[in-house]
CSV table of C-alpha atoms in Angstrom, one decimal:
chain,number,residue,atom,x,y,z
P,1,MET,CA,28.8,0.1,-16.7
P,2,ARG,CA,27.3,2.7,-19.0
P,3,PRO,CA,28.2,6.3,-18.1
P,4,ALA,CA,25.3,8.7,-17.5
P,5,PRO,CA,24.9,11.4,-20.2
P,6,ALA,CA,26.6,14.7,-19.4
P,7,HIS,CA,23.4,16.8,-19.9
P,8,GLU,CA,21.5,15.1,-17.1
P,9,THR,CA,21.0,16.7,-13.8
P,10,LYS,CA,22.4,15.1,-10.6
P,11,LEU,CA,18.9,14.0,-9.7
P,12,GLU,CA,18.4,12.3,-13.0
P,13,GLN,CA,21.8,10.7,-12.9
P,14,VAL,CA,21.3,9.2,-9.4
P,15,VAL,CA,17.7,8.1,-9.9
P,16,LEU,CA,18.3,6.6,-13.3
P,17,GLN,CA,21.5,4.8,-12.3
P,18,PRO,CA,19.8,1.7,-10.9
P,19,LEU,CA,17.9,1.4,-14.2
P,20,ARG,CA,21.2,1.5,-16.1
P,21,ARG,CA,23.4,-0.7,-13.9
P,22,THR,CA,22.8,-3.7,-11.7
P,23,GLY,CA,25.4,-4.7,-9.2
P,24,PRO,CA,26.0,-8.3,-7.9
P,25,GLY,CA,24.5,-7.5,-4.5
P,26,PHE,CA,21.1,-7.0,-6.2
P,27,TYR,CA,21.3,-10.4,-7.8
P,28,TYR,CA,22.2,-12.0,-4.4
P,29,LEU,CA,19.2,-10.3,-2.8
P,30,LEU,CA,17.0,-11.4,-5.7
P,31,ALA,CA,18.2,-15.0,-5.4
P,32,GLY,CA,17.6,-15.1,-1.6
P,33,LEU,CA,14.1,-13.6,-1.9
P,34,GLY,CA,13.4,-15.8,-4.9
P,35,LEU,CA,14.2,-19.0,-2.9
P,36,VAL,CA,11.8,-18.0,-0.1
P,37,PHE,CA,9.2,-17.2,-2.7
P,38,LEU,CA,9.7,-20.6,-4.5
P,39,ALA,CA,9.4,-22.4,-1.1
P,40,GLY,CA,6.0,-20.6,-0.8
P,41,VAL,CA,5.0,-21.7,-4.3
P,42,ALA,CA,6.0,-25.3,-3.6
P,43,ALA,CA,3.9,-25.3,-0.4
P,44,LEU,CA,0.9,-23.8,-2.3
P,45,ALA,CA,1.2,-26.4,-5.1
P,46,ARG,CA,1.1,-29.1,-2.4
P,47,GLN,CA,-1.9,-27.6,-0.7
P,48,TRP,CA,-3.7,-27.4,-4.0
P,49,ALA,CA,-2.8,-31.0,-4.9
P,50,VAL,CA,-3.6,-32.5,-1.5
P,51,GLY,CA,-6.3,-30.1,-0.4
P,52,LEU,CA,-6.7,-27.5,2.4
P,53,GLY,CA,-6.6,-30.3,4.9
P,54,VAL,CA,-2.8,-30.0,4.9
P,55,THR,CA,-3.2,-26.8,6.8
P,56,GLY,CA,-5.5,-28.2,9.5
P,57,LEU,CA,-8.0,-25.4,8.9
P,58,GLY,CA,-11.6,-26.4,9.2
P,59,ARG,CA,-14.5,-26.0,11.6
P,60,PRO,CA,-14.5,-24.3,14.0
P,61,LEU,CA,-11.1,-22.8,13.2
P,62,TYR,CA,-11.5,-22.0,9.5
P,63,TRP,CA,-9.4,-18.8,9.3
P,64,GLY,CA,-5.7,-18.6,10.3
P,65,PHE,CA,-2.6,-17.2,8.8
P,66,TYR,CA,-4.1,-16.6,5.3
P,67,ILE,CA,-6.8,-14.2,6.5
P,68,THR,CA,-4.4,-12.6,8.9
P,69,ASN,CA,-2.1,-12.0,6.0
P,70,PHE,CA,-5.0,-10.6,3.9
P,71,VAL,CA,-5.9,-8.0,6.5
P,72,PHE,CA,-2.2,-7.3,7.1
P,73,PHE,CA,-1.3,-6.7,3.4
P,74,ILE,CA,-4.4,-4.7,2.7
P,75,GLY,CA,-3.3,-2.5,5.6
P,76,PHE,CA,0.0,-1.8,3.9
P,77,SER,CA,-1.8,-0.8,0.7
P,78,TYR,CA,-3.8,1.7,2.7
P,79,ALA,CA,-1.0,3.9,3.9
P,80,GLY,CA,0.7,4.3,0.6
P,81,THR,CA,-2.2,6.1,-1.0
P,82,MET,CA,-3.3,7.7,2.2
P,83,ILE,CA,0.1,9.3,2.8
P,84,SER,CA,0.6,10.3,-0.8
P,85,ALA,CA,-2.9,11.7,-1.2
P,86,ILE,CA,-3.1,13.6,2.0
P,87,LEU,CA,0.3,15.2,1.4
P,88,ARG,CA,-0.6,16.1,-2.1
P,89,VAL,CA,-3.9,17.6,-1.0
P,90,THR,CA,-2.2,19.6,1.7
P,91,GLN,CA,0.6,20.5,-0.7
P,92,ALA,CA,3.3,19.4,1.7
P,93,GLU,CA,6.5,20.0,-0.4
P,94,TRP,CA,8.5,17.3,1.4
P,95,ARG,CA,6.3,14.7,0.0
P,96,ARG,CA,7.7,14.8,-3.5
P,97,PRO,CA,10.6,12.3,-3.2
P,98,ILE,CA,8.5,9.7,-1.4
P,99,THR,CA,5.2,9.6,-3.2
P,100,ARG,CA,6.3,7.2,-5.9
P,101,ILE,CA,7.5,4.7,-3.2
P,102,ALA,CA,4.2,5.1,-1.3
P,103,GLU,CA,2.1,4.6,-4.4
P,104,ALA,CA,4.0,1.5,-5.5
P,105,ILE,CA,3.5,-0.1,-2.1
P,106,THR,CA,-0.2,0.4,-2.4
P,107,VAL,CA,-0.6,-1.5,-5.7
P,108,ILE,CA,1.8,-4.3,-4.9
P,109,ALA,CA,0.5,-4.9,-1.4
P,110,LEU,CA,-3.1,-4.8,-2.5
P,111,ILE,CA,-2.5,-7.5,-5.2
P,112,ILE,CA,-0.6,-9.7,-2.7
P,113,GLY,CA,-3.3,-9.1,-0.1
P,114,VAL,CA,-6.1,-10.1,-2.4
P,115,ILE,CA,-4.5,-13.4,-3.5
P,116,GLN,CA,-4.4,-14.5,0.2
P,117,ILE,CA,-8.2,-15.1,0.0
P,118,TRP,CA,-7.5,-17.5,-2.9
P,119,PHE,CA,-5.0,-19.4,-0.7
P,120,ASP,CA,-7.6,-19.8,2.0
P,121,MET,CA,-10.2,-21.4,-0.3
P,122,GLY,CA,-10.7,-25.1,-0.1
P,123,ARG,CA,-11.7,-25.1,-3.7
P,124,PRO,CA,-9.6,-22.4,-5.4
P,125,ASP,CA,-11.3,-23.2,-8.7
P,126,ARG,CA,-14.5,-21.7,-7.2
P,127,VAL,CA,-12.9,-18.2,-6.9
P,128,LEU,CA,-15.0,-17.1,-9.9
P,129,PHE,CA,-18.2,-17.8,-8.0
P,130,LEU,CA,-17.6,-14.6,-6.1
P,131,PHE,CA,-18.2,-12.8,-9.4
P,132,LEU,CA,-20.9,-15.1,-10.7
P,133,TYR,CA,-23.1,-15.6,-7.7
P,134,GLY,CA,-22.5,-12.6,-5.4
P,135,ARG,CA,-25.3,-11.2,-3.4
P,136,ILE,CA,-25.5,-7.5,-2.5
P,137,GLU,CA,-26.4,-8.3,1.2
P,138,SER,CA,-23.0,-10.1,1.6
P,139,PRO,CA,-20.1,-8.1,3.0
P,140,MET,CA,-17.8,-10.4,0.9
P,141,LEU,CA,-19.3,-8.8,-2.2
P,142,TRP,CA,-18.9,-5.3,-0.8
P,143,ASP,CA,-15.2,-6.2,-0.4
P,144,VAL,CA,-14.9,-7.4,-4.0
P,145,PHE,CA,-16.4,-4.1,-5.2
P,146,CYS,CA,-14.4,-1.9,-2.9
P,147,ILE,CA,-11.1,-3.6,-3.5
P,148,GLY,CA,-11.8,-3.8,-7.3
P,149,VAL,CA,-12.4,0.0,-7.5
P,150,TYR,CA,-9.6,0.7,-5.2
P,151,LEU,CA,-7.1,-1.3,-7.2
P,152,LEU,CA,-8.2,0.4,-10.4
P,153,SER,CA,-7.9,3.8,-8.8
P,154,SER,CA,-4.5,3.1,-7.2
P,155,LEU,CA,-3.1,1.8,-10.5
P,156,LEU,CA,-4.2,5.1,-12.2
P,157,TYR,CA,-2.9,7.1,-9.3
P,158,LEU,CA,0.5,5.4,-9.6
P,159,TYR,CA,0.5,5.6,-13.3
P,160,LEU,CA,-0.5,9.3,-13.8
P,161,PRO,CA,2.6,10.8,-12.2
P,162,LEU,CA,4.8,8.2,-13.9
P,163,ILE,CA,3.8,9.3,-17.4
P,164,PRO,CA,6.2,12.3,-17.7
P,165,ASP,CA,9.1,10.2,-16.3
P,166,LEU,CA,8.3,7.4,-18.7
P,167,ALA,CA,8.5,10.0,-21.6
P,168,HIS,CA,11.9,11.1,-20.2
P,169,LEU,CA,13.1,7.5,-20.1
P,170,ARG,CA,11.8,7.0,-23.6
P,171,ASP,CA,13.7,10.0,-24.9
P,172,HIS,CA,16.9,9.5,-22.9
P,173,MET,CA,17.5,5.8,-22.3
P,174,LEU,CA,18.3,5.2,-26.0
P,175,ASP,CA,21.0,2.7,-25.2
P,176,ALA,CA,18.8,0.6,-23.0
P,177,ALA,CA,17.7,-2.9,-23.9
P,178,ALA,CA,15.0,-3.1,-26.7
P,179,TRP,CA,12.3,-4.4,-24.3
P,180,ARG,CA,12.9,-1.5,-22.0
P,181,ARG,CA,12.6,1.1,-24.9
P,182,ARG,CA,9.5,-0.6,-26.2
P,183,LEU,CA,8.0,-0.6,-22.7
P,184,TYR,CA,8.7,3.1,-22.1
P,185,THR,CA,7.4,4.0,-25.5
P,186,PHE,CA,4.2,2.1,-25.0
P,187,LEU,CA,3.5,3.3,-21.4
P,188,SER,CA,4.4,6.9,-22.0
P,189,LEU,CA,1.4,7.1,-24.5
P,190,GLY,CA,3.1,9.6,-26.7
P,191,TRP,CA,3.4,12.2,-23.9
P,192,ARG,CA,4.9,15.5,-25.2
P,193,GLY,CA,4.7,17.6,-22.0
P,194,GLY,CA,3.0,20.7,-23.5
P,195,ALA,CA,1.7,23.3,-21.0
P,196,GLU,CA,-2.0,22.3,-21.4
P,197,GLN,CA,-1.1,18.6,-21.1
P,198,ARG,CA,0.8,19.3,-17.9
P,199,ARG,CA,-2.0,21.3,-16.5
P,200,ARG,CA,-4.5,18.6,-17.2
P,201,LEU,CA,-2.2,15.9,-15.7
P,202,GLU,CA,-1.7,17.8,-12.5
P,203,LYS,CA,-5.5,18.5,-12.2
P,204,ALA,CA,-6.2,14.8,-12.8
P,205,ILE,CA,-3.7,13.8,-10.1
P,206,GLY,CA,-5.2,16.3,-7.7
P,207,ILE,CA,-8.8,15.0,-8.3
P,208,MET,CA,-7.6,11.4,-8.0
P,209,ALA,CA,-6.0,12.2,-4.6
P,210,ILE,CA,-9.3,13.6,-3.3
P,211,ILE,CA,-11.3,10.7,-4.7
P,212,LEU,CA,-8.9,8.1,-3.2
P,213,LEU,CA,-9.2,9.3,0.4
P,214,PRO,CA,-12.8,8.2,1.1
P,215,MET,CA,-12.1,5.1,-1.0
P,216,VAL,CA,-9.2,4.1,1.1
P,217,VAL,CA,-11.4,4.3,4.3
P,218,SER,CA,-14.1,2.3,2.7
P,219,VAL,CA,-11.7,-0.6,1.7
P,220,HIS,CA,-10.5,-1.2,5.2
P,221,SER,CA,-13.9,-0.6,6.9
P,222,VAL,CA,-15.4,-3.2,4.6
P,223,ALA,CA,-12.6,-5.6,5.4
P,224,ALA,CA,-13.5,-5.1,9.1
P,225,TRP,CA,-17.2,-5.6,8.5
P,226,ILE,CA,-16.6,-9.1,7.1
P,227,PHE,CA,-15.7,-9.8,10.7
P,228,GLY,CA,-18.0,-7.3,12.4
P,229,MET,CA,-21.2,-8.3,10.6
P,230,THR,CA,-21.0,-11.8,12.2
P,231,MET,CA,-22.2,-12.4,15.8
P,232,GLN,CA,-18.8,-13.9,16.9
P,233,PRO,CA,-17.4,-12.7,20.2
P,234,MET,CA,-14.9,-9.9,19.9
P,235,TRP,CA,-15.7,-9.4,16.2
P,236,HIS,CA,-19.2,-8.0,16.5
P,237,SER,CA,-18.0,-4.5,17.5
P,238,THR,CA,-18.9,-1.1,16.2
P,239,ILE,CA,-15.4,0.2,16.5
P,240,LEU,CA,-13.9,-2.6,14.4
P,241,GLY,CA,-14.0,-0.5,11.2
P,242,PRO,CA,-12.1,2.6,12.6
P,243,TYR,CA,-9.8,0.2,14.6
P,244,PHE,CA,-8.8,-1.5,11.3
P,245,VAL,CA,-8.4,1.8,9.6
P,246,VAL,CA,-6.0,3.2,12.3
P,247,GLY,CA,-4.1,-0.1,12.4
P,248,ALA,CA,-3.8,-0.1,8.6
P,249,ILE,CA,-2.3,3.5,8.4
P,250,PHE,CA,0.0,2.6,11.3
P,251,SER,CA,1.4,-0.6,9.8
P,252,GLY,CA,1.4,1.0,6.3
P,253,ILE,CA,3.6,3.9,7.4
P,254,ALA,CA,6.0,1.5,9.2
P,255,MET,CA,6.2,-0.5,5.9
P,256,LEU,CA,6.8,2.7,4.0
P,257,PHE,CA,9.7,3.5,6.3
P,258,ILE,CA,11.2,0.0,5.8
P,259,LEU,CA,11.0,0.0,2.0
P,260,MET,CA,11.9,3.7,1.8
P,261,SER,CA,15.0,3.1,3.8
P,262,THR,CA,15.9,0.1,1.7
P,263,VAL,CA,15.5,1.9,-1.6
P,264,ARG,CA,17.3,5.0,-0.2
P,265,SER,CA,20.3,3.0,0.8
P,266,MET,CA,20.4,0.7,-2.2
P,267,PHE,CA,19.9,3.5,-4.8
P,268,HIS,CA,21.9,6.2,-2.9
P,269,LEU,CA,18.9,8.6,-2.6
P,270,GLU,CA,20.1,10.2,0.6
P,271,PRO,CA,20.2,13.8,-0.8
P,272,TRP,CA,16.4,13.7,-1.5
P,273,ILE,CA,15.0,11.3,1.2
P,274,GLY,CA,16.5,12.7,4.4
P,275,GLU,CA,16.0,14.3,7.7
P,276,LYS,CA,12.7,16.1,6.9
P,277,GLN,CA,10.9,13.0,5.7
P,278,TYR,CA,12.1,10.8,8.6
P,279,ASN,CA,11.3,13.5,11.2
P,280,TYR,CA,7.7,14.3,10.0
P,281,LEU,CA,6.8,10.7,9.3
P,282,GLY,CA,8.3,9.6,12.6
P,283,ILE,CA,6.0,12.1,14.4
P,284,LEU,CA,3.1,10.7,12.5
P,285,LEU,CA,4.0,7.2,13.4
P,286,LEU,CA,4.2,8.2,17.1
P,287,VAL,CA,0.7,9.8,16.9
P,288,LEU,CA,-0.7,6.7,15.2
P,289,SER,CA,0.9,4.5,17.9
P,290,ALA,CA,-1.1,6.5,20.5
P,291,PHE,CA,-4.3,6.2,18.5
P,292,TRP,CA,-3.8,2.5,18.1
P,293,ALA,CA,-3.3,2.1,21.8
P,294,TYR,CA,-6.4,4.1,22.5
P,295,PHE,CA,-8.5,1.9,20.2
P,296,THR,CA,-7.0,-1.3,21.7
P,297,LEU,CA,-7.8,-0.1,25.2
P,298,SER,CA,-11.3,0.9,24.3
P,299,GLU,CA,-12.0,-2.5,22.7
P,300,TYR,CA,-10.5,-4.6,25.5
P,301,LEU,CA,-11.8,-2.5,28.4
P,302,THR,CA,-15.4,-2.4,27.1
P,303,THR,CA,-15.3,-6.2,26.5
P,304,GLY,CA,-13.7,-7.0,29.8
P,305,TYR,CA,-16.1,-4.8,31.8
P,306,GLY,CA,-19.1,-6.2,30.0
P,307,SER,CA,-18.2,-9.8,31.1
P,308,LEU,CA,-20.4,-11.5,28.5
P,309,THR,CA,-19.4,-15.1,28.8
P,310,ASP,CA,-18.4,-15.8,25.2
P,311,GLU,CA,-16.5,-12.6,24.9
P,312,HIS,CA,-14.8,-13.0,28.2
P,313,ARG,CA,-13.4,-16.5,27.2
P,314,VAL,CA,-11.8,-15.0,24.1
P,315,LEU,CA,-10.4,-12.0,26.1
P,316,GLN,CA,-9.0,-14.3,28.7
P,317,ALA,CA,-7.3,-16.4,26.1
P,318,VAL,CA,-5.6,-13.3,24.7
P,319,LEU,CA,-4.6,-11.6,28.0
P,320,GLY,CA,-3.7,-14.6,30.1
P,321,GLY,CA,-4.2,-17.7,28.1
P,322,GLU,CA,-2.3,-19.4,25.2
P,323,PHE,CA,-2.2,-16.1,23.2
P,324,ALA,CA,-0.7,-14.0,26.0
P,325,PRO,CA,2.9,-14.1,24.7
P,326,GLU,CA,1.7,-12.8,21.4
P,327,PHE,CA,-0.3,-10.1,23.1
P,328,TRP,CA,2.7,-8.8,25.1
P,329,ILE,CA,5.0,-8.9,22.0
P,330,MET,CA,2.3,-6.9,20.1
P,331,LEU,CA,2.2,-4.3,22.9
P,332,ALA,CA,6.0,-4.0,23.0
P,333,GLY,CA,6.2,-3.7,19.2
P,334,ASN,CA,3.3,-1.3,18.6
P,335,LEU,CA,3.6,1.0,21.7
P,336,ILE,CA,6.7,0.6,23.9
P,337,LEU,CA,9.3,0.4,21.1
P,338,PRO,CA,8.0,3.3,19.0
P,339,PHE,CA,7.6,5.6,22.0
P,340,ALA,CA,11.1,4.6,23.4
P,341,ILE,CA,12.8,5.4,20.1
P,342,LEU,CA,10.7,8.1,18.3
P,343,ILE,CA,9.7,10.3,21.3
P,344,ARG,CA,13.0,12.2,21.1
P,345,ARG,CA,14.1,14.2,18.0
P,346,LYS,CA,17.4,12.3,18.1
P,347,GLY,CA,15.6,9.0,17.7
P,348,ARG,CA,13.8,10.0,14.5
P,349,THR,CA,16.8,9.1,12.3
P,350,PRO,CA,16.8,6.6,9.4
P,351,LEU,CA,18.2,3.9,11.8
P,352,GLY,CA,15.9,4.7,14.7
P,353,THR,CA,12.7,4.8,12.5
P,354,PHE,CA,13.8,1.6,10.7
P,355,ILE,CA,14.1,-0.3,14.0
P,356,ALA,CA,10.8,1.1,15.3
P,357,SER,CA,9.1,0.2,12.0
P,358,VAL,CA,10.3,-3.4,12.1
P,359,GLY,CA,8.9,-3.6,15.6
P,360,ILE,CA,5.6,-2.1,14.4
P,361,VAL,CA,5.3,-4.4,11.4
P,362,ILE,CA,5.8,-7.5,13.6
P,363,GLY,CA,3.4,-6.1,16.2
P,364,MET,CA,0.7,-5.3,13.7
P,365,TRP,CA,0.9,-8.7,12.1
P,366,ILE,CA,0.4,-10.2,15.6
P,367,GLU,CA,-2.5,-7.7,16.2
P,368,ARG,CA,-4.2,-9.0,13.0
P,369,PHE,CA,-3.6,-12.6,14.1
P,370,LEU,CA,-5.1,-11.8,17.5
P,371,ILE,CA,-8.2,-10.4,15.9
P,372,VAL,CA,-8.7,-13.4,13.6
P,373,THR,CA,-7.7,-16.5,15.5
P,374,PRO,CA,-8.6,-16.4,19.2
P,375,THR,CA,-12.3,-15.8,18.5
P,376,LEU,CA,-12.4,-19.0,16.4
P,377,THR,CA,-10.7,-21.1,19.1
P,378,ARG,CA,-13.6,-20.3,21.5
P,379,PRO,CA,-16.7,-21.2,19.4
P,380,SER,CA,-19.9,-20.1,21.0
P,381,LEU,CA,-22.3,-22.6,19.4
P,382,GLY,CA,-21.6,-25.6,21.6
P,383,LEU,CA,-18.4,-26.8,19.8
P,384,LEU,CA,-15.4,-27.7,21.9
P,385,PRO,CA,-12.6,-25.1,22.1
P,386,ALA,CA,-10.0,-25.5,19.4
P,387,VAL,CA,-6.2,-25.1,19.4
P,388,TYR,CA,-4.5,-23.3,16.6
P,389,THR,CA,-1.1,-24.5,15.5
P,390,PRO,CA,0.0,-23.0,12.1
P,391,SER,CA,1.1,-25.7,9.7
P,392,LEU,CA,4.4,-25.6,7.7
P,393,THR,CA,2.4,-24.9,4.6
P,394,GLU,CA,0.8,-21.8,6.0
P,395,ILE,CA,4.2,-20.6,7.3
P,396,ALA,CA,5.9,-21.2,4.0
P,397,ILE,CA,3.2,-19.4,2.0
P,398,SER,CA,3.2,-16.5,4.5
P,399,PHE,CA,7.0,-16.0,4.1
P,400,GLY,CA,6.7,-16.6,0.4
P,401,SER,CA,4.1,-13.8,0.2
P,402,MET,CA,6.3,-11.4,2.1
P,403,ALA,CA,9.3,-12.3,-0.1
P,404,LEU,CA,7.0,-11.6,-3.2
P,405,LEU,CA,6.2,-8.2,-1.8
P,406,VAL,CA,9.8,-7.1,-1.4
P,407,LEU,CA,10.8,-8.8,-4.7
P,408,SER,CA,8.0,-7.1,-6.7
P,409,PHE,CA,9.0,-3.8,-5.0
P,410,LEU,CA,12.7,-4.1,-5.9
P,411,LEU,CA,12.0,-5.2,-9.5
P,412,PHE,CA,9.5,-2.4,-10.0
P,413,PHE,CA,12.2,0.1,-9.1
P,414,LYS,CA,14.7,-1.6,-11.4
P,415,VAL,CA,12.4,-0.7,-14.3
P,416,PHE,CA,10.8,2.6,-13.1
P,417,PRO,CA,12.4,5.5,-11.3
P,418,ALA,CA,12.1,5.4,-7.5
P,419,ILE,CA,11.6,9.1,-7.3
P,420,SER,CA,9.2,11.2,-9.4
P,421,ILE,CA,11.8,13.2,-11.3
P,422,TRP,CA,9.6,15.8,-12.7
P,423,GLU,CA,7.8,16.4,-9.4
P,424,VAL,CA,11.0,16.8,-7.4
P,425,GLU,CA,12.5,19.2,-10.1
P,426,GLU,CA,9.2,21.1,-10.0
P,427,GLY,CA,9.6,21.3,-6.2
P,428,GLU,CA,13.1,22.5,-6.5
P,429,ALA,CA,12.0,25.2,-8.9
P,430,VAL,CA,9.2,26.3,-6.5
P,431,GLU,CA,11.7,26.4,-3.7
P,432,ALA,CA,14.2,28.5,-5.7
P,433,VAL,CA,11.4,31.0,-6.5
P,434,ARG,CA,10.4,31.2,-2.9
P,435,ARG,CA,14.0,31.7,-1.8
P,436,LYS,CA,14.4,34.5,-4.3
P,437,ALA,CA,11.2,36.1,-3.1
P,438,ARG,CA,12.4,36.0,0.5
P,439,GLU,CA,15.7,37.5,-0.5
P,440,LEU,CA,13.9,40.3,-2.3
P,441,ALA,CA,11.6,40.9,0.6
P,442,GLN,CA,14.5,41.1,3.0
P,443,GLY,CA,16.3,43.5,0.7
P,444,GLU,CA,13.3,45.7,0.7
P,445,ALA,CA,13.1,45.6,4.5
P,446,VAL,CA,16.7,46.6,5.0
P,447,ARG,CA,16.8,49.3,2.3
P,448,PRO,CA,16.8,52.8,3.9
P,449,SER,CA,13.7,54.9,3.1
P,450,ILE,CA,14.5,57.9,1.0
K,1,MET,CA,-38.5,-6.3,-5.1
K,2,VAL,CA,-35.8,-4.9,-2.7
K,3,HIS,CA,-35.5,-8.3,-1.1
K,4,TRP,CA,-35.1,-9.9,-4.5
K,5,LEU,CA,-32.4,-7.4,-5.4
K,6,LEU,CA,-30.5,-8.0,-2.2
K,7,ASN,CA,-30.8,-11.7,-1.9
K,8,THR,CA,-30.6,-13.1,-5.4
K,9,PRO,CA,-27.3,-14.6,-6.5
K,10,THR,CA,-25.7,-13.0,-9.6
K,11,VAL,CA,-27.7,-9.7,-9.2
K,12,GLY,CA,-25.0,-8.4,-6.9
K,13,SER,CA,-22.3,-9.6,-9.2
K,14,ILE,CA,-23.8,-7.8,-12.2
K,15,PHE,CA,-24.1,-4.7,-10.1
K,16,THR,CA,-20.5,-4.9,-9.0
K,17,ILE,CA,-19.2,-5.6,-12.6
K,18,LEU,CA,-21.3,-2.7,-13.9
K,19,LEU,CA,-19.9,-0.3,-11.3
K,20,CYS,CA,-16.3,-1.4,-11.7
K,21,GLY,CA,-16.7,-1.3,-15.5
K,22,SER,CA,-18.0,2.3,-15.3
K,23,VAL,CA,-15.0,3.3,-13.1
K,24,LEU,CA,-12.7,1.7,-15.6
K,25,LEU,CA,-14.3,3.6,-18.5
K,26,ALA,CA,-14.1,6.9,-16.5
K,27,TYR,CA,-10.4,6.4,-15.9
K,28,TYR,CA,-9.9,5.7,-19.6
K,29,GLY,CA,-11.7,8.9,-20.3
K,30,VAL,CA,-9.3,10.8,-17.9
K,31,LEU,CA,-6.3,9.4,-19.7
K,32,ARG,CA,-7.8,10.4,-23.1
K,33,TRP,CA,-8.6,13.9,-21.8
K,34,ILE,CA,-5.0,14.4,-20.7
K,35,LEU,CA,-3.4,13.0,-23.8
K,36,THR,CA,-5.6,15.0,-26.2
K,37,ALA,CA,-5.0,18.4,-24.7
K,38,PRO,CA,-5.3,21.2,-27.2
K,39,GLY,CA,-2.0,22.2,-28.7
K,40,ASP,CA,-0.6,18.7,-28.1
K,41,PRO,CA,-0.9,16.2,-30.9
K,42,GLU,CA,-2.7,12.9,-30.0
K,43,SER,CA,-0.7,10.0,-28.8
K,44,GLY,CA,1.1,7.7,-31.2
K,45,GLY,CA,2.9,10.3,-33.2
K,46,GLU,CA,6.6,11.2,-33.4
K,47,THR,CA,8.2,11.7,-30.0
K,48,MET,CA,10.0,14.9,-29.1
K,49,SER,CA,13.2,15.2,-27.2
K,50,GLY,CA,13.0,14.7,-23.5
K,51,ASP,CA,13.6,18.2,-22.2
K,52,GLU,CA,10.2,19.2,-23.4
K,53,SER,CA,8.6,16.3,-21.7
K,54,ARG,CA,9.3,17.9,-18.4
């Protein structure tokens, strides 16, 4: 183990420690996740060799786990940027230690979400047709455009605040492996950190935060419109866009909690990611749970009250038919569990929020599944009802994708700092100035007038 | 004309690629603007010690 240089602050020492040293536990975790990922790769290789027929997907049930995963992962990507951008725009000081984690989730989840579409294609070699023969009137093309721009923007939004930290690593990690030093030198782009350069960087980050907010809404709305623009029962709904957006923020914050807690505990970041972050984000999670319940009630009540034959059949399948167990688990995970744990201040602890978040992530995956699949099991064009049983291939690829998400996340933070060092130090300096100003003001107040 | 624009394969793709390309160029411009700030030499030169980078 290499000792940390004496001139480094405590923050730098703790944050850079995982980059300098890797314990055996990390390798065990890596091996476990790697095995799950490889099982997914093997299943995918078989699917590509034999054909999509191995999954049983076809008419009328052409979408199953893959499209559920697509909507689910894109949802994660939503919250990362949303949380980071909103907190930056509102200048919430407690955001500083968690923005890097949130921004990393965005990029990684977005990439993994997009490749789900590829898994769902019967002819994966035709993926380029999306770019060659796209029509403006197709929501699929809108999605290609929105996700493309969002991915570029999120990458830049992750990269910009990384630059000063990369320069720090370039200048201080002189005993690191050669590939690391080359990587830090290349990515820091010769950053010198002059006053004007800093001013421009902060301005660019601020502008990007504002640009990203409407972009984020557009991405998930367009994903919803892929469903909503069809005349299928329970999909053709005007609230599907906002319903997707609320669900995306909800599941994304839950995922942020899970990964934040994992990184916090693995990399010993407790002094910086603590009570304040868990309390404020826990309240936000609670509010979003209520919003999600409101949208779900609106959707189901309106459909149930309308009693249109096709829609009613789908609704019955969800509420009392073969999808009823999933529906009640979803309700427990998304509404009952978060309220039971997070409603009290004592519940908004790292452990409490972690348990609530795991429930929400499971509940939200089921919610996506209940949007995608029941509609297709009750076709409205004279076809017989279908039964959906996920194949082993789909299950293996889904778990493989989830393992890839966590794996990419952990590897990312073995190469780059999990906390934005310069932003946290800037926050500490701002806090110190404010404290001094308060002390001076109090001193003025108690000084007797002459 | 509008119908042709909306309904013809490839037109949408060209439109998408042009828009994404413009965004990419704009972001490259942002990076250049930051890195070539007055008083700060352009990228690629000697690096300074880290304390100044923060």
